[in-house]
mmCIF file of C-alpha atoms in Angstrom:
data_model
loop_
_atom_site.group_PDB
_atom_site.id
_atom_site.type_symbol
_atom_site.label_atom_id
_atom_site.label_comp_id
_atom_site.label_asym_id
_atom_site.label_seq_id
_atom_site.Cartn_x
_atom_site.Cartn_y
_atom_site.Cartn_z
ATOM 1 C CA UNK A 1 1.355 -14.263 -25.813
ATOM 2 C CA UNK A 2 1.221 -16.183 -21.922
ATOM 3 C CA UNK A 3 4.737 -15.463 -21.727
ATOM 4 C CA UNK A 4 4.998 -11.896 -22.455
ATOM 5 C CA UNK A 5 1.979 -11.753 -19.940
ATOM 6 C CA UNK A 6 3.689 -13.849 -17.226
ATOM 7 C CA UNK A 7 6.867 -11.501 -17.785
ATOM 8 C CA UNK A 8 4.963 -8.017 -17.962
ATOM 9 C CA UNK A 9 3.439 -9.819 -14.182
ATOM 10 C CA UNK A 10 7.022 -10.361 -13.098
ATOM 11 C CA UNK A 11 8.437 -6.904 -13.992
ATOM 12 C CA UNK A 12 5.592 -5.390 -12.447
ATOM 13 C CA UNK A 13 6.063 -7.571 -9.220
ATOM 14 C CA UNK A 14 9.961 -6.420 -9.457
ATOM 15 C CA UNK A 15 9.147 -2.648 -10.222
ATOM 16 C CA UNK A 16 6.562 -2.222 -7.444
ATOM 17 C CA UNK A 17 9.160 -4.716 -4.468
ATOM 18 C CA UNK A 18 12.198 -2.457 -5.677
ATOM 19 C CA UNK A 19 10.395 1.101 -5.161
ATOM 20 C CA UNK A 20 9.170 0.328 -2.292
ATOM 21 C CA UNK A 21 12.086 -0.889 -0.828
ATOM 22 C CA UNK A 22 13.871 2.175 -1.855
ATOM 23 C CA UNK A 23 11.780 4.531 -0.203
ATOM 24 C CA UNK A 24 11.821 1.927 2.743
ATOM 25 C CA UNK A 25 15.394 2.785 3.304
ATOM 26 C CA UNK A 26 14.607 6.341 3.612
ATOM 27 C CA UNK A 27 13.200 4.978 6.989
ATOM 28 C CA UNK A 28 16.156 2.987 8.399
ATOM 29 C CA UNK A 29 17.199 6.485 10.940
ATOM 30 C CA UNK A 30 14.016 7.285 11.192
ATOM 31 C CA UNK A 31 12.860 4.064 12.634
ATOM 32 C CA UNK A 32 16.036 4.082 15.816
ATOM 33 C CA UNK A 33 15.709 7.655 15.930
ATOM 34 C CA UNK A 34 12.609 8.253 15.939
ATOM 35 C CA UNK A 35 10.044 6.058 15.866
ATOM 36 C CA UNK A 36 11.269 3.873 18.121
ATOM 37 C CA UNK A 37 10.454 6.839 20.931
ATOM 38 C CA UNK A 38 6.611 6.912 20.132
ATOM 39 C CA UNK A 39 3.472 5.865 21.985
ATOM 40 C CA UNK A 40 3.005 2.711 20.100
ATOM 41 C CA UNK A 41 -0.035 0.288 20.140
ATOM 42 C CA UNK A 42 0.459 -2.928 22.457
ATOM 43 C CA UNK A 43 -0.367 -4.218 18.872
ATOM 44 C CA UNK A 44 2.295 -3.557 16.544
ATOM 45 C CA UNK A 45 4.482 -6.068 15.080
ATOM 46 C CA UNK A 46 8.400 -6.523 15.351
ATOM 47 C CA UNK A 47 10.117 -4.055 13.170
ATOM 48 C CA UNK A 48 11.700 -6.666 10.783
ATOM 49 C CA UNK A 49 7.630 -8.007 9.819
ATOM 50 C CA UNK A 50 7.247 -4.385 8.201
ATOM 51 C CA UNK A 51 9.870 -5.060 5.303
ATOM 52 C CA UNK A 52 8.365 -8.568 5.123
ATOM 53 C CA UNK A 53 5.264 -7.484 4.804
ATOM 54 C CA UNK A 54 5.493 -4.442 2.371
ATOM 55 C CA UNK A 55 7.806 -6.732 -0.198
ATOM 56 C CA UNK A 56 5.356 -9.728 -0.357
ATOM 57 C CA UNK A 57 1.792 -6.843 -0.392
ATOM 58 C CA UNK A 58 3.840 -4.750 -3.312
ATOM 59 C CA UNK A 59 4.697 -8.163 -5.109
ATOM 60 C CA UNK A 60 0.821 -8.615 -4.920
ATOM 61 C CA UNK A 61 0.038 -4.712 -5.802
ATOM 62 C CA UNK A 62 2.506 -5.604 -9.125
ATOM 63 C CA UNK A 63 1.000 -8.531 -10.529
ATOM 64 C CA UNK A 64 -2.783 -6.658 -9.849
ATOM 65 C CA UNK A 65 -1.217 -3.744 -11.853
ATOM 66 C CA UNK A 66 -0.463 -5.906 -14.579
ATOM 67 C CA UNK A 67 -3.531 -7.463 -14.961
ATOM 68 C CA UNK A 68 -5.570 -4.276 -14.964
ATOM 69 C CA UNK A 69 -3.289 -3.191 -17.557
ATOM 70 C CA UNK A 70 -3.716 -5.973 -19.766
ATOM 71 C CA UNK A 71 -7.776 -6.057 -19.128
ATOM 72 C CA UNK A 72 -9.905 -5.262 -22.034
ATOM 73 C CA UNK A 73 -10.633 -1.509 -22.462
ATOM 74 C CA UNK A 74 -13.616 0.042 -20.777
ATOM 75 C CA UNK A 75 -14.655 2.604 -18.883
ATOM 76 C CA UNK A 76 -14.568 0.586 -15.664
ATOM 77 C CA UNK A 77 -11.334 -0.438 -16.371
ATOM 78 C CA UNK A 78 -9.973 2.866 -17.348
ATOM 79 C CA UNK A 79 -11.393 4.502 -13.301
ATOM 80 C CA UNK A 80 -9.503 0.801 -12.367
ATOM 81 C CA UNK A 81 -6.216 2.340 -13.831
ATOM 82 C CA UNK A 82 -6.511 5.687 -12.156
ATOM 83 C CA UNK A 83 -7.370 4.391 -8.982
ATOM 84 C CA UNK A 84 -4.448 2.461 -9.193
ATOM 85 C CA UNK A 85 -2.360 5.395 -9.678
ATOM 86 C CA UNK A 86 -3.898 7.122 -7.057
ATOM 87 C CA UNK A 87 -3.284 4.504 -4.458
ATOM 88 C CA UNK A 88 0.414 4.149 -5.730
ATOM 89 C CA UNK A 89 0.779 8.051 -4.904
ATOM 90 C CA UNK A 90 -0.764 7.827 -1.484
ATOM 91 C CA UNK A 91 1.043 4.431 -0.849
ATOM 92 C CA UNK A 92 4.533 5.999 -1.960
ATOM 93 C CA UNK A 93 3.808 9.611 -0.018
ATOM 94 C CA UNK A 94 2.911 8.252 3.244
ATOM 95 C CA UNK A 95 6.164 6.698 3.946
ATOM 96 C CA UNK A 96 8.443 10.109 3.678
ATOM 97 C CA UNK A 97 5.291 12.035 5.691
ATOM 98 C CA UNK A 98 5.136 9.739 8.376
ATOM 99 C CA UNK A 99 8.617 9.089 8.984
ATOM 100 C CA UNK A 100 10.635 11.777 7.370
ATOM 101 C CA UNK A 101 8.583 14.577 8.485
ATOM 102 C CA UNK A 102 6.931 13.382 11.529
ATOM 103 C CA UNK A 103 3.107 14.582 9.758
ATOM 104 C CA UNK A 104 1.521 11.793 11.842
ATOM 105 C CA UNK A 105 -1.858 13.294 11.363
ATOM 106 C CA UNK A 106 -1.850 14.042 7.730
ATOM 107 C CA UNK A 107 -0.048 10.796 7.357
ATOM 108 C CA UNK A 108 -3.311 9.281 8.934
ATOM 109 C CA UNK A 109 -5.479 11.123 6.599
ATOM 110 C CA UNK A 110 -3.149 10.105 4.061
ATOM 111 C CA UNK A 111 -3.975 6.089 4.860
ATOM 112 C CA UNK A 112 -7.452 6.833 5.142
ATOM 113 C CA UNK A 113 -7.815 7.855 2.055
ATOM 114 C CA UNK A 114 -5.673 4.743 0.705
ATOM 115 C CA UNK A 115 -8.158 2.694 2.378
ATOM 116 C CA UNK A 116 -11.784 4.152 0.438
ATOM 117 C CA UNK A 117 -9.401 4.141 -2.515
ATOM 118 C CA UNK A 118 -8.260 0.296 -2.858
ATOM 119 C CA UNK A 119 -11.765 -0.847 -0.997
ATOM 120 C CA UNK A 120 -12.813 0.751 -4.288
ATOM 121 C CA UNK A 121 -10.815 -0.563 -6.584
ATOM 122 C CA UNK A 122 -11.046 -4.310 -5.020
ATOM 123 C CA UNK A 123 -14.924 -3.114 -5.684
ATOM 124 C CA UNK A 124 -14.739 -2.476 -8.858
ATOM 125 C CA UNK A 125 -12.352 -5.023 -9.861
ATOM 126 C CA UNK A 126 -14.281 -7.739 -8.650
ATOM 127 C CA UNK A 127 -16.524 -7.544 -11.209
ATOM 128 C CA UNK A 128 -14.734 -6.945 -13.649
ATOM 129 C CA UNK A 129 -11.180 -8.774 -13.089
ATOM 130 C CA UNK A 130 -11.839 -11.126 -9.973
ATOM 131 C CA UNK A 131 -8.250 -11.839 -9.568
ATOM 132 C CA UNK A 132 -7.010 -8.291 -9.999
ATOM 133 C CA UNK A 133 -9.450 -7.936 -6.930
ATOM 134 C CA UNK A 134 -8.940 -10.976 -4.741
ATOM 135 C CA UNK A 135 -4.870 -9.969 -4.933
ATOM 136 C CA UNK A 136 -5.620 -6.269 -3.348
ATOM 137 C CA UNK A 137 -7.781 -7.666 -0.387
ATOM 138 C CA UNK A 138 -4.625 -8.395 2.179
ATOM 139 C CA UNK A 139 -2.914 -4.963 0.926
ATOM 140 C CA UNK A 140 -7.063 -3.727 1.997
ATOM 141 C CA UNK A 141 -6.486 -5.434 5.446
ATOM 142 C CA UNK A 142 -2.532 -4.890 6.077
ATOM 143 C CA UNK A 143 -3.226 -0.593 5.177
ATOM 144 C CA UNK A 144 -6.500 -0.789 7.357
ATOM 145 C CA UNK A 145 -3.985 -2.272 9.855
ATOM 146 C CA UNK A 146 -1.785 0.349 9.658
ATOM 147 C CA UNK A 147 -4.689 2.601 9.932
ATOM 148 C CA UNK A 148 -5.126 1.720 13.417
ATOM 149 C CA UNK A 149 -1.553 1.688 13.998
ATOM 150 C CA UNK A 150 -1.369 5.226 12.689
ATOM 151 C CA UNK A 151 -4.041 6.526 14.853
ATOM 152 C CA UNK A 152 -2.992 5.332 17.964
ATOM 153 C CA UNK A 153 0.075 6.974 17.527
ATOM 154 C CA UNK A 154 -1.784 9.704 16.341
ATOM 155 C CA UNK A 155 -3.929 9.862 19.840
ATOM 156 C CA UNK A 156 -0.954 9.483 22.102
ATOM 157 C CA UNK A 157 1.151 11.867 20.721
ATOM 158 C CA UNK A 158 1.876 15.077 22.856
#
């Protein structure tokens, strides 16, 4: 039984690192064509921490989806599975809005929303499934990062 948990963890992990990196290369013109020409905070990081980042957060975000999947049934952990899904949607979508199609505002709205929806679940969780919880609160701080990051951009943008 530990082992088909521990692989359903690392397929998760896998799943969530590979989609993201596949809508990360979406990016790659985007980020030399475009985004490189924006107002950017005096705070963000070098472009190569991003994919660093994102791949060691989703590995996180994976092994949190697994163990909310495996938790015992309940009513709590049922809103834990469709705020989950929620956040995966917003996560995923903000990506091609931002940097595809330039919606820097909606893509703002976009992460705030992301952020009431894992604060949340890392809420909720932590009564429930501490770990499931504790594994979400860097993804909490990196997206409220990017929060910022987004609004400044946001702000200084003719």
């Amino acid at each position: 039984m530990k082992n088909k948990k521990n692989l359903s963890v690392i397929i998760w992990m896998a799943t969530l690192i590979t989609i993201g990196a596949i809508i990360g290369s979406f990016t790659k013109p985007e980020i030399s064509a475009w985004y490189s020409t924006l107002n950017r905070s005096p705070f963000t990081p070098p472009n190569y921490i991003f994919p660093i980042a994102w791949t060691i957060l989703y590995g996180m975000i994976g092994a949190c989806g697994s163990i909310i999947w495996h938790a015992r049934s309940s009513q709590t952990v049922k809103l834990m599975k469709i705020l989950y899904i929620i956040q995966l949607v917003l996560n995923w979508s903000w990506t091609p809005l931002f940097f595809n199609y330039h919606l820097v505002g909606l893509s703002l709205f976009v992460l705030c929303c992301m952020d009431s929806v894992v604060g949340l679940l890392i809420w909720l969780a932590y009564r429930k499934i501490k770990l499931a919880s504790l594994l979400l609160i860097p993804y909490l701080f990196w997206i409220l990062f990017a929060t910022y990051l987004n609004a400044y951009i946001w702000q200084h943008t003719s």
